[in-house]
Short mmCIF file of N, CA and C in Angstrom, two decimals:
data_model
loop_
_atom_site.label_atom_id
_atom_site.label_comp_id
_atom_site.label_asym_id
_atom_site.label_seq_id
_atom_site.Cartn_x
_atom_site.Cartn_y
_atom_site.Cartn_z
N UNK A 14 157.64 -167.85 -12.70
CA UNK A 14 157.17 -166.86 -12.32
C UNK A 14 158.39 -165.64 -11.83
N UNK A 15 158.47 -164.93 -11.64
CA UNK A 15 159.94 -164.10 -11.54
C UNK A 15 159.78 -163.42 -10.21
N UNK A 16 161.40 -163.33 -9.99
CA UNK A 16 161.32 -162.93 -8.42
C UNK A 16 161.38 -161.29 -8.40
N UNK A 17 160.78 -161.52 -7.05
CA UNK A 17 160.96 -159.29 -7.18
C UNK A 17 162.18 -158.85 -7.33
N UNK A 18 162.15 -157.60 -7.98
CA UNK A 18 162.89 -157.26 -7.70
C UNK A 18 163.60 -156.73 -6.59
N UNK A 19 164.94 -156.59 -6.54
CA UNK A 19 165.93 -156.40 -5.26
C UNK A 19 166.35 -155.08 -5.82
N UNK A 20 166.48 -154.33 -4.45
CA UNK A 20 167.34 -153.47 -4.22
C UNK A 20 168.79 -152.90 -5.27
N UNK A 21 169.14 -152.28 -5.63
CA UNK A 21 170.15 -152.21 -6.43
C UNK A 21 171.43 -151.59 -4.91
N UNK A 22 172.28 -152.85 -4.97
CA UNK A 22 173.50 -152.64 -3.66
C UNK A 22 174.11 -151.11 -4.18
N UNK A 23 174.42 -151.24 -2.70
CA UNK A 23 174.54 -149.79 -2.20
C UNK A 23 176.32 -149.66 -2.04
N UNK A 24 176.95 -148.86 -1.74
CA UNK A 24 178.10 -148.56 -1.47
C UNK A 24 178.63 -149.09 -0.20
N UNK A 25 178.07 -149.51 0.79
CA UNK A 25 177.84 -150.39 1.80
C UNK A 25 178.38 -152.03 1.76
N UNK A 26 176.90 -152.68 0.47
CA UNK A 26 176.72 -153.86 0.06
C UNK A 26 177.88 -154.21 -0.33
N UNK A 27 178.65 -152.75 -1.45
CA UNK A 27 179.79 -153.94 -1.84
C UNK A 27 181.47 -154.00 -1.07
N UNK A 28 181.73 -154.77 -1.33
CA UNK A 28 183.03 -155.21 -0.79
C UNK A 28 184.05 -154.35 -1.16
N UNK A 29 184.97 -153.91 0.06
CA UNK A 29 186.03 -152.60 -0.19
C UNK A 29 187.13 -153.02 -1.21
N UNK A 30 187.55 -152.41 -1.93
CA UNK A 30 188.79 -152.32 -3.13
C UNK A 30 190.39 -153.30 -2.12
N UNK A 31 190.73 -154.31 -2.10
CA UNK A 31 192.03 -154.39 -1.72
C UNK A 31 192.90 -154.44 -2.64
N UNK A 32 193.84 -153.75 -2.01
CA UNK A 32 195.08 -153.40 -3.10
C UNK A 32 195.84 -154.54 -3.09
N UNK A 33 196.02 -155.08 -4.20
CA UNK A 33 197.44 -155.97 -4.72
C UNK A 33 199.02 -155.77 -3.29
N UNK A 34 199.58 -156.42 -2.93
CA UNK A 34 200.91 -156.63 -2.18
C UNK A 34 201.79 -155.23 -2.86
N UNK A 35 201.87 -155.52 -4.32
CA UNK A 35 202.92 -154.48 -5.25
C UNK A 35 202.49 -153.04 -5.08
N UNK A 36 200.81 -152.76 -4.74
CA UNK A 36 200.49 -151.41 -4.73
C UNK A 36 200.52 -150.76 -3.16
N UNK A 37 200.90 -151.91 -2.25
CA UNK A 37 200.43 -151.81 -1.11
C UNK A 37 201.77 -151.58 -0.33
N UNK A 38 202.79 -151.58 -0.87
CA UNK A 38 204.42 -152.10 -0.89
C UNK A 38 204.78 -149.89 -0.88
N UNK A 39 204.48 -149.60 -2.44
CA UNK A 39 205.29 -148.23 -2.49
C UNK A 39 203.88 -147.15 -3.39
N UNK A 40 203.68 -146.23 -2.88
CA UNK A 40 202.85 -145.64 -4.14
C UNK A 40 203.51 -145.57 -5.20
N UNK A 41 202.66 -145.25 -6.70
CA UNK A 41 203.01 -144.91 -7.81
C UNK A 41 204.06 -144.24 -7.63
N UNK A 42 205.47 -144.53 -8.74
CA UNK A 42 206.32 -143.49 -9.21
C UNK A 42 206.03 -142.55 -9.68
N UNK A 43 206.30 -141.38 -9.83
CA UNK A 43 205.68 -140.58 -10.85
C UNK A 43 206.08 -140.50 -12.30
N UNK A 44 207.24 -141.44 -12.46
CA UNK A 44 208.01 -141.72 -13.86
C UNK A 44 206.55 -142.72 -14.32
N UNK A 45 206.08 -144.15 -13.78
CA UNK A 45 204.71 -144.63 -13.87
C UNK A 45 203.64 -143.96 -14.38
N UNK A 46 203.52 -142.71 -13.12
CA UNK A 46 202.27 -142.05 -13.79
C UNK A 46 202.25 -141.37 -14.86
N UNK A 47 203.23 -140.77 -15.49
CA UNK A 47 203.42 -140.14 -16.56
C UNK A 47 203.48 -141.21 -17.52
N UNK A 48 203.78 -142.76 -17.60
CA UNK A 48 204.06 -143.44 -18.52
C UNK A 48 202.78 -143.53 -18.64
N UNK A 49 201.86 -144.27 -17.70
CA UNK A 49 200.49 -144.20 -18.23
C UNK A 49 199.77 -143.14 -18.79
N UNK A 50 199.76 -142.55 -18.22
CA UNK A 50 199.06 -140.92 -18.79
C UNK A 50 199.07 -140.30 -19.97
N UNK A 51 200.30 -140.46 -20.43
CA UNK A 51 200.95 -140.43 -22.09
C UNK A 51 200.56 -141.90 -23.14
N UNK A 52 200.43 -143.08 -22.09
CA UNK A 52 199.81 -144.25 -23.04
C UNK A 52 198.34 -144.20 -23.16
N UNK A 53 197.39 -143.41 -22.37
CA UNK A 53 196.46 -143.53 -21.91
C UNK A 53 195.85 -142.60 -22.81
N UNK A 54 196.46 -141.19 -23.56
CA UNK A 54 196.83 -140.26 -24.50
C UNK A 54 197.02 -140.90 -25.58
N UNK A 55 197.43 -142.05 -25.92
CA UNK A 55 198.32 -143.02 -26.81
C UNK A 55 199.34 -141.85 -27.61
N UNK A 56 199.70 -141.41 -26.72
CA UNK A 56 201.51 -140.70 -27.25
C UNK A 56 202.65 -141.63 -26.84
N UNK A 57 203.79 -141.59 -27.77
CA UNK A 57 204.39 -142.83 -27.83
C UNK A 57 206.12 -141.98 -27.95
N UNK A 58 205.96 -141.76 -26.13
CA UNK A 58 207.65 -141.17 -25.87
C UNK A 58 207.72 -142.36 -24.92
N UNK A 59 209.76 -142.55 -24.82
CA UNK A 59 209.76 -142.93 -23.68
C UNK A 59 210.23 -142.55 -22.58
N UNK A 60 209.59 -143.00 -20.85
CA UNK A 60 209.42 -142.37 -19.65
C UNK A 60 210.66 -142.39 -18.90
N UNK A 61 211.99 -141.89 -18.70
CA UNK A 61 212.65 -142.91 -17.39
C UNK A 61 212.63 -142.17 -15.99
N UNK A 62 212.90 -142.90 -14.62
CA UNK A 62 212.27 -141.95 -13.67
C UNK A 62 214.10 -142.29 -13.07
N UNK A 63 215.15 -141.42 -12.17
CA UNK A 63 215.64 -141.59 -11.88
C UNK A 63 215.67 -142.62 -10.34
N UNK A 64 216.67 -142.65 -9.40
CA UNK A 64 216.37 -142.89 -7.98
C UNK A 64 215.33 -142.18 -7.75
N UNK A 65 214.34 -142.94 -7.27
CA UNK A 65 212.82 -142.21 -6.02
C UNK A 65 212.33 -141.57 -7.26
N UNK A 66 212.35 -141.61 -8.08
CA UNK A 66 212.04 -140.87 -9.18
C UNK A 66 212.74 -139.20 -8.65
N UNK A 67 213.93 -138.87 -8.37
CA UNK A 67 214.34 -137.65 -8.11
C UNK A 67 214.23 -136.61 -9.55
N UNK A 68 214.19 -137.50 -10.59
CA UNK A 68 214.58 -137.04 -11.91
C UNK A 68 214.11 -137.62 -13.07
N UNK A 69 212.61 -137.10 -13.15
CA UNK A 69 212.14 -137.80 -14.23
C UNK A 69 212.08 -137.26 -15.76
N UNK A 70 212.35 -138.15 -17.06
CA UNK A 70 212.40 -137.13 -18.09
C UNK A 70 211.61 -138.06 -19.30
N UNK A 71 211.32 -137.41 -20.44
CA UNK A 71 210.15 -137.68 -21.31
C UNK A 71 211.70 -137.87 -22.35
N UNK A 72 211.54 -138.72 -23.34
CA UNK A 72 212.36 -139.02 -24.22
C UNK A 72 211.86 -138.40 -25.46
N UNK A 73 212.48 -138.45 -26.62
CA UNK A 73 211.70 -137.30 -27.78
C UNK A 73 210.83 -137.99 -27.98
N UNK A 74 210.26 -136.94 -28.69
CA UNK A 74 208.28 -136.94 -29.43
C UNK A 74 208.85 -136.87 -30.48
N UNK A 75 207.99 -137.47 -31.37
CA UNK A 75 207.64 -137.27 -32.74
C UNK A 75 206.46 -135.91 -32.93
N UNK A 76 207.07 -135.31 -34.12
CA UNK A 76 206.22 -133.79 -34.29
C UNK A 76 205.09 -134.13 -33.40
N UNK A 77 204.18 -135.11 -34.26
CA UNK A 77 203.06 -135.01 -33.75
C UNK A 77 202.13 -135.27 -32.69
N UNK A 78 203.08 -136.39 -31.73
CA UNK A 78 202.95 -136.55 -30.82
C UNK A 78 202.81 -135.32 -29.29
N UNK A 79 204.32 -134.49 -29.72
CA UNK A 79 204.41 -133.37 -29.42
C UNK A 79 203.53 -132.51 -29.44
N UNK A 80 203.01 -132.11 -30.05
CA UNK A 80 201.63 -131.74 -30.13
C UNK A 80 200.58 -131.27 -29.81
N UNK A 81 200.38 -132.90 -29.56
CA UNK A 81 199.58 -133.73 -28.79
C UNK A 81 199.28 -132.85 -27.90
N UNK A 82 200.43 -133.80 -27.36
CA UNK A 82 200.27 -133.54 -25.74
C UNK A 82 200.97 -131.61 -25.51
N UNK A 83 201.54 -130.59 -25.90
CA UNK A 83 201.25 -129.02 -25.93
C UNK A 83 199.57 -128.97 -25.88
N UNK A 84 198.42 -129.62 -26.85
CA UNK A 84 197.18 -129.39 -27.14
C UNK A 84 196.42 -129.83 -25.25
N UNK A 85 197.27 -131.35 -25.18
CA UNK A 85 196.28 -131.49 -23.91
C UNK A 85 196.65 -130.51 -22.99
N UNK A 86 197.85 -130.70 -22.43
CA UNK A 86 198.34 -129.65 -21.36
C UNK A 86 197.54 -128.24 -21.67
N UNK A 87 197.62 -127.77 -22.59
CA UNK A 87 196.68 -126.26 -22.98
C UNK A 87 195.30 -126.65 -22.19
N UNK A 88 194.69 -127.75 -23.15
CA UNK A 88 193.08 -127.54 -22.86
C UNK A 88 193.06 -128.10 -21.32
N UNK A 89 193.81 -128.69 -20.66
CA UNK A 89 193.40 -129.51 -19.46
C UNK A 89 193.83 -128.09 -18.45
N UNK A 90 194.62 -127.15 -18.20
CA UNK A 90 194.93 -125.84 -17.92
C UNK A 90 194.14 -124.64 -18.70
N UNK A 91 193.64 -124.82 -19.32
CA UNK A 91 192.94 -123.36 -19.85
C UNK A 91 192.41 -122.71 -19.30
N UNK A 92 191.59 -123.01 -18.80
CA UNK A 92 190.59 -121.88 -17.75
C UNK A 92 191.55 -121.93 -16.24
N UNK A 93 191.82 -122.76 -15.85
CA UNK A 93 193.01 -121.87 -15.04
C UNK A 93 194.03 -120.72 -15.41
N UNK A 94 194.90 -120.85 -16.48
CA UNK A 94 195.68 -120.30 -17.21
C UNK A 94 194.77 -118.61 -17.47
N UNK A 95 193.71 -119.23 -17.91
CA UNK A 95 192.95 -117.64 -18.40
C UNK A 95 192.59 -116.98 -17.34
N UNK A 96 192.69 -117.57 -16.05
CA UNK A 96 192.49 -116.74 -14.61
C UNK A 96 193.55 -115.71 -14.24
N UNK A 97 194.71 -117.03 -14.55
CA UNK A 97 195.85 -115.94 -13.51
C UNK A 97 195.99 -115.03 -15.12
N UNK A 98 195.78 -115.08 -16.39
CA UNK A 98 195.98 -114.08 -16.97
C UNK A 98 195.64 -112.53 -16.73
N UNK A 99 194.16 -112.95 -16.65
CA UNK A 99 193.25 -111.84 -16.20
C UNK A 99 193.65 -111.54 -14.50
N UNK A 100 193.75 -112.07 -13.93
CA UNK A 100 194.67 -111.29 -12.44
C UNK A 100 195.64 -110.37 -12.72
N UNK A 101 196.16 -110.94 -13.54
CA UNK A 101 198.39 -110.41 -13.66
C UNK A 101 197.91 -109.20 -14.52
N UNK A 102 196.49 -109.06 -15.69
CA UNK A 102 196.27 -107.64 -16.64
C UNK A 102 195.36 -106.84 -15.20
N UNK A 103 194.46 -107.14 -14.42
CA UNK A 103 193.42 -106.54 -13.69
C UNK A 103 194.37 -106.11 -12.27
N UNK A 104 195.31 -106.57 -11.96
CA UNK A 104 196.15 -105.98 -10.96
C UNK A 104 197.16 -104.68 -11.89
N UNK A 105 197.86 -105.59 -12.65
CA UNK A 105 198.45 -104.18 -13.59
C UNK A 105 197.91 -102.92 -13.86
N UNK A 106 196.13 -103.04 -14.13
CA UNK A 106 195.21 -102.00 -13.98
C UNK A 106 195.65 -101.11 -12.73
N UNK A 107 195.67 -101.78 -11.60
CA UNK A 107 195.74 -100.87 -10.38
C UNK A 107 197.12 -100.86 -10.19
N UNK A 108 197.95 -100.74 -11.04
CA UNK A 108 199.76 -100.73 -10.40
C UNK A 108 200.17 -101.52 -9.17
N UNK A 109 199.37 -102.90 -9.63
CA UNK A 109 200.02 -104.01 -8.49
C UNK A 109 200.87 -104.89 -9.19
N UNK A 110 201.81 -104.64 -9.69
CA UNK A 110 203.07 -105.76 -9.61
C UNK A 110 203.21 -107.08 -8.69
N UNK A 111 202.87 -108.16 -9.33
CA UNK A 111 203.23 -109.57 -9.22
C UNK A 111 203.60 -110.58 -9.97
N UNK A 112 205.46 -110.38 -10.09
CA UNK A 112 205.74 -110.98 -10.98
C UNK A 112 206.03 -112.09 -10.87
N UNK A 113 205.74 -112.79 -9.64
CA UNK A 113 205.90 -114.08 -9.41
C UNK A 113 204.37 -115.00 -9.60
N UNK A 114 203.35 -113.92 -10.16
CA UNK A 114 202.59 -115.07 -10.29
C UNK A 114 202.52 -116.11 -11.32
N UNK A 115 202.35 -117.34 -10.85
CA UNK A 115 202.30 -118.62 -12.29
C UNK A 115 201.33 -120.00 -11.55
N UNK A 116 200.89 -120.49 -12.62
CA UNK A 116 200.10 -121.78 -12.30
C UNK A 116 201.10 -122.82 -12.15
N UNK A 117 200.88 -123.50 -10.88
CA UNK A 117 201.53 -124.65 -9.96
C UNK A 117 200.75 -125.55 -10.16
N UNK A 118 200.65 -127.05 -10.58
CA UNK A 118 199.66 -128.51 -10.21
C UNK A 118 197.97 -127.68 -10.05
N UNK A 119 197.81 -126.39 -10.78
CA UNK A 119 196.32 -126.68 -11.04
C UNK A 119 196.01 -125.31 -9.96
N UNK A 120 196.95 -124.80 -9.44
CA UNK A 120 197.33 -123.95 -8.06
C UNK A 120 197.50 -122.57 -9.12
N UNK A 121 196.70 -121.03 -8.52
CA UNK A 121 197.69 -119.84 -9.15
C UNK A 121 198.28 -119.46 -7.70
N UNK A 122 200.09 -119.50 -8.14
CA UNK A 122 201.15 -119.21 -6.97
C UNK A 122 201.45 -117.08 -7.54
N UNK A 123 200.53 -116.47 -6.13
CA UNK A 123 201.10 -114.90 -6.19
C UNK A 123 202.31 -114.47 -6.43
N UNK A 124 203.24 -115.76 -5.41
CA UNK A 124 204.70 -115.51 -5.23
C UNK A 124 204.83 -113.90 -4.74
N UNK A 125 206.46 -113.59 -4.29
CA UNK A 125 206.75 -112.22 -3.59
C UNK A 125 206.30 -111.11 -4.54
N UNK A 126 206.06 -110.31 -3.89
CA UNK A 126 205.48 -108.70 -3.66
C UNK A 126 205.99 -108.21 -2.79
N UNK A 127 206.46 -106.48 -3.96
CA UNK A 127 206.92 -105.38 -2.99
C UNK A 127 205.77 -105.56 -2.02
N UNK A 128 205.96 -104.63 -0.90
CA UNK A 128 205.35 -104.75 0.80
C UNK A 128 204.36 -103.30 0.05
N UNK A 129 205.02 -102.24 -0.84
CA UNK A 129 203.62 -101.09 -1.63
C UNK A 129 202.83 -101.72 -2.45
N UNK A 130 202.66 -102.78 -3.23
CA UNK A 130 202.37 -103.44 -4.02
C UNK A 130 200.83 -104.46 -3.40
N UNK A 131 201.31 -104.77 -2.08
CA UNK A 131 200.68 -105.63 -1.41
C UNK A 131 199.68 -104.81 -0.18
N UNK A 132 200.40 -103.19 -0.24
CA UNK A 132 199.35 -102.56 0.37
C UNK A 132 198.30 -101.98 -0.51
N UNK A 133 198.89 -101.91 -1.49
CA UNK A 133 197.85 -101.44 -2.92
C UNK A 133 196.71 -102.03 -3.14
N UNK A 134 197.29 -103.57 -3.22
CA UNK A 134 195.86 -104.12 -3.09
C UNK A 134 195.53 -104.51 -1.85
N UNK A 135 195.33 -104.53 -0.45
CA UNK A 135 195.14 -104.05 0.40
C UNK A 135 193.81 -103.38 -0.01
N UNK A 136 194.50 -102.40 0.37
CA UNK A 136 193.36 -100.77 -0.38
C UNK A 136 192.35 -100.98 -1.24
N UNK A 137 192.53 -101.99 -2.86
CA UNK A 137 191.74 -101.57 -3.80
C UNK A 137 190.67 -103.36 -3.29
N UNK A 138 191.08 -103.73 -2.11
CA UNK A 138 190.31 -105.14 -1.99
C UNK A 138 189.27 -104.75 -0.97
N UNK A 139 189.40 -103.15 -0.08
CA UNK A 139 188.44 -102.63 0.60
C UNK A 139 188.90 -102.75 1.70
N UNK A 140 190.38 -102.80 2.23
CA UNK A 140 190.94 -102.22 3.24
C UNK A 140 190.64 -100.58 3.97
N UNK A 141 190.69 -99.89 3.16
CA UNK A 141 190.55 -98.72 3.74
C UNK A 141 189.25 -98.02 3.08
N UNK A 142 188.52 -98.68 3.58
CA UNK A 142 186.85 -98.78 3.56
C UNK A 142 186.56 -98.33 4.38
N UNK A 143 185.15 -97.10 4.47
CA UNK A 143 184.55 -96.94 5.82
C UNK A 143 184.29 -98.37 6.56
N UNK A 144 184.19 -98.26 8.24
CA UNK A 144 183.72 -99.43 8.07
C UNK A 144 184.41 -101.09 8.16
N UNK A 145 185.75 -100.71 7.62
CA UNK A 145 186.46 -102.38 7.07
C UNK A 145 187.12 -102.20 8.77
N UNK A 146 187.81 -103.56 9.31
CA UNK A 146 188.14 -103.71 10.80
C UNK A 146 189.14 -103.33 11.14
N UNK A 147 190.10 -102.98 9.93
CA UNK A 147 191.29 -102.23 10.15
C UNK A 147 191.69 -101.22 9.50
N UNK A 148 192.50 -100.53 9.84
CA UNK A 148 192.67 -99.25 9.18
C UNK A 148 193.38 -99.55 7.93
N UNK A 149 193.81 -98.20 7.54
CA UNK A 149 193.83 -98.30 5.76
C UNK A 149 195.68 -97.92 6.13
N UNK A 150 196.67 -99.33 5.05
CA UNK A 150 198.19 -98.98 5.40
C UNK A 150 198.85 -97.59 5.22
N UNK A 151 199.68 -97.31 5.83
CA UNK A 151 200.35 -96.06 5.88
C UNK A 151 201.05 -96.12 5.24
N UNK A 152 201.28 -94.83 4.23
CA UNK A 152 203.16 -94.84 3.47
C UNK A 152 203.58 -95.75 4.09
N UNK A 153 204.77 -96.01 3.59
CA UNK A 153 206.13 -96.66 3.70
C UNK A 153 205.42 -98.18 4.99
N UNK A 154 204.70 -98.40 5.24
CA UNK A 154 204.12 -99.27 6.27
C UNK A 154 204.81 -100.25 6.52
N UNK A 155 205.23 -101.26 7.56
CA UNK A 155 206.41 -102.50 7.50
C UNK A 155 205.04 -103.87 7.15
N UNK A 156 206.00 -104.15 6.57
CA UNK A 156 205.66 -105.81 6.03
C UNK A 156 204.67 -106.79 7.11
N UNK A 157 204.78 -106.97 8.04
CA UNK A 157 203.89 -107.40 9.01
C UNK A 157 202.72 -106.79 8.90
N UNK A 158 202.42 -105.94 9.10
CA UNK A 158 201.66 -104.73 9.07
C UNK A 158 200.51 -104.90 8.10
N UNK A 159 201.33 -104.84 6.91
CA UNK A 159 200.60 -105.06 5.34
C UNK A 159 200.30 -106.59 5.28
N UNK A 160 200.64 -107.34 5.59
CA UNK A 160 200.45 -108.65 5.65
C UNK A 160 199.56 -109.09 6.46
N UNK A 161 199.33 -108.59 7.93
CA UNK A 161 198.23 -108.53 8.61
C UNK A 161 197.08 -108.15 7.56
N UNK A 162 197.07 -106.71 7.91
CA UNK A 162 195.93 -106.20 6.91
C UNK A 162 196.02 -107.16 5.22
N UNK A 163 196.12 -107.59 4.08
CA UNK A 163 196.09 -108.34 3.14
C UNK A 163 195.49 -109.25 3.43
N UNK A 164 195.71 -110.23 4.34
CA UNK A 164 195.60 -111.32 4.96
C UNK A 164 193.93 -111.27 5.50
N UNK A 165 193.26 -110.15 5.84
CA UNK A 165 192.06 -109.72 6.46
C UNK A 165 191.17 -109.58 5.53
N UNK A 166 191.85 -108.35 4.44
CA UNK A 166 190.95 -107.45 4.02
C UNK A 166 190.88 -109.13 2.26
N UNK A 167 191.84 -110.03 2.42
CA UNK A 167 191.34 -110.80 1.39
C UNK A 167 190.18 -111.94 1.44
N UNK A 168 189.72 -112.33 2.26
CA UNK A 168 189.28 -113.10 2.70
C UNK A 168 187.32 -112.74 2.89
N UNK A 169 187.26 -111.48 3.07
CA UNK A 169 186.13 -110.61 2.79
C UNK A 169 186.01 -109.97 1.22
N UNK A 170 187.13 -109.51 1.19
CA UNK A 170 187.09 -109.39 -1.06
C UNK A 170 186.99 -110.52 -1.77
N UNK A 171 186.70 -111.64 -1.64
CA UNK A 171 186.85 -112.70 -1.74
C UNK A 171 185.79 -113.91 -1.55
N UNK A 172 185.10 -113.77 -0.58
CA UNK A 172 183.63 -114.21 0.04
C UNK A 172 184.26 -115.62 0.74
N UNK A 173 185.08 -115.28 1.43
CA UNK A 173 185.59 -117.04 2.24
C UNK A 173 187.29 -117.24 1.89
N UNK A 174 188.00 -116.69 0.80
CA UNK A 174 189.16 -117.09 0.11
C UNK A 174 190.09 -117.49 1.08
N UNK A 175 191.08 -117.92 1.33
CA UNK A 175 192.58 -117.61 2.09
C UNK A 175 193.25 -117.46 1.63
N UNK A 176 194.26 -116.68 1.97
CA UNK A 176 195.52 -115.88 1.56
C UNK A 176 196.58 -116.32 2.23
N UNK A 177 197.78 -117.11 1.89
CA UNK A 177 198.73 -116.98 2.94
C UNK A 177 200.11 -116.02 2.31
N UNK A 178 200.26 -115.52 3.57
CA UNK A 178 200.83 -113.95 3.50
C UNK A 178 201.98 -114.24 4.46
N UNK A 179 203.53 -113.88 3.88
CA UNK A 179 204.32 -114.33 5.03
C UNK A 179 205.32 -113.37 4.80
N UNK A 180 206.16 -113.11 6.03
CA UNK A 180 206.84 -111.73 5.68
C UNK A 180 208.38 -112.91 5.34
N UNK A 181 209.15 -112.27 4.77
CA UNK A 181 210.55 -112.50 4.19
C UNK A 181 211.83 -112.03 5.20
N UNK A 182 211.70 -112.87 6.07
CA UNK A 182 213.07 -112.03 7.11
C UNK A 182 214.17 -111.63 6.39
N UNK A 183 215.15 -112.32 5.38
CA UNK A 183 216.14 -112.15 4.96
C UNK A 183 215.90 -110.54 3.40
N UNK A 184 214.79 -110.51 3.53
CA UNK A 184 214.13 -109.18 2.28
C UNK A 184 213.22 -108.67 3.26
N UNK A 185 212.89 -107.61 3.82
CA UNK A 185 212.30 -107.57 4.84
C UNK A 185 211.04 -106.15 3.93
N UNK A 186 211.56 -106.37 2.34
CA UNK A 186 210.53 -104.91 1.94
C UNK A 186 209.59 -105.85 0.65
N UNK A 187 209.62 -107.41 0.46
CA UNK A 187 208.96 -108.52 0.41
C UNK A 187 207.60 -109.25 1.29
N UNK A 188 206.60 -109.36 0.68
CA UNK A 188 206.19 -110.73 1.19
C UNK A 188 205.58 -111.77 0.03
N UNK A 189 205.52 -112.93 0.88
CA UNK A 189 205.75 -113.41 -0.34
C UNK A 189 203.86 -114.33 0.00
N UNK A 190 203.18 -114.25 -0.99
CA UNK A 190 201.63 -114.87 -1.06
C UNK A 190 201.61 -116.07 -1.81
N UNK A 191 201.05 -116.85 -1.06
CA UNK A 191 201.05 -117.77 -1.23
C UNK A 191 200.08 -118.77 -2.60
N UNK A 192 199.70 -119.65 -2.58
CA UNK A 192 198.83 -120.42 -3.65
C UNK A 192 197.08 -120.06 -3.35
N UNK A 193 196.73 -119.80 -4.37
CA UNK A 193 195.23 -119.73 -4.47
C UNK A 193 194.63 -120.87 -5.39
N UNK A 194 193.53 -121.36 -5.52
CA UNK A 194 193.18 -122.24 -6.09
C UNK A 194 192.51 -121.43 -7.29
N UNK A 195 191.90 -122.38 -9.31
CA UNK A 195 191.49 -121.32 -9.54
C UNK A 195 190.07 -120.32 -8.96
N UNK A 196 189.10 -120.81 -8.87
CA UNK A 196 187.97 -120.63 -8.23
C UNK A 196 188.04 -119.66 -7.24
N UNK A 197 188.85 -119.42 -6.37
CA UNK A 197 189.50 -117.81 -5.69
C UNK A 197 189.94 -117.12 -6.26
N UNK A 198 189.95 -117.52 -7.26
CA UNK A 198 191.34 -116.23 -8.23
C UNK A 198 190.04 -115.70 -8.60
N UNK A 199 189.50 -116.57 -9.59
CA UNK A 199 188.31 -116.04 -10.17
C UNK A 199 187.48 -115.03 -9.30
N UNK A 200 187.06 -114.80 -8.23
CA UNK A 200 187.12 -114.26 -7.17
C UNK A 200 187.43 -113.15 -6.83
N UNK A 201 188.93 -113.51 -7.09
CA UNK A 201 189.25 -112.39 -6.81
C UNK A 201 189.13 -111.06 -7.91
N UNK A 202 189.70 -111.56 -8.99
CA UNK A 202 189.85 -110.87 -10.46
C UNK A 202 188.12 -110.24 -10.07
N UNK A 203 186.99 -111.17 -9.71
CA UNK A 203 185.85 -110.14 -9.36
C UNK A 203 186.26 -108.95 -8.76
N UNK A 204 186.50 -109.07 -7.97
CA UNK A 204 186.72 -108.16 -6.73
C UNK A 204 187.30 -106.88 -6.85
N UNK A 205 188.32 -106.80 -7.84
CA UNK A 205 189.36 -106.35 -8.13
C UNK A 205 189.01 -105.08 -9.24
N UNK A 206 187.79 -105.63 -10.02
CA UNK A 206 186.90 -105.26 -10.97
C UNK A 206 185.57 -104.25 -10.54
N UNK A 207 185.21 -104.69 -9.46
CA UNK A 207 184.43 -103.48 -8.57
C UNK A 207 184.99 -102.80 -7.61
#
């Protein structure tokens, strides 16, 4: 006679993973992570890490491995890079310069921006629309005012995405705009289109 079917074990029924002492002592070094990723992708390149991974180097790659690594990087970042390019293009269409726009660690960093460009971005995002909580930035507005205005207009235009905006003490004509994830950047592109 067959035993009745037992319910499948749940996460609560399974024992917790116990890390080995080597893993408890220190987190993985960047060089170890890179070496493992290259190995998983079947790419052959020597990886060396300096003291405490202050400097990680990839040794010479065969041309085929270099091409494969380039393909993997492009594939892994394709959507984010495409979003960054679209954001750069739509901002240029509005005459908003974002010279520091970069993709870093899967996020889009907007970077330093002139106060005039930040004010234009705030206006395009609806800061001067009737019923907006704050008035439109006046010509020649100071960085703190424009930063606050942009910080307020950004989440309203993107449906909740937050943007870090800080005033540069040493350069009063510039604001530093923080990084946003690709999803928020896509919503920003949509907001700038309409």
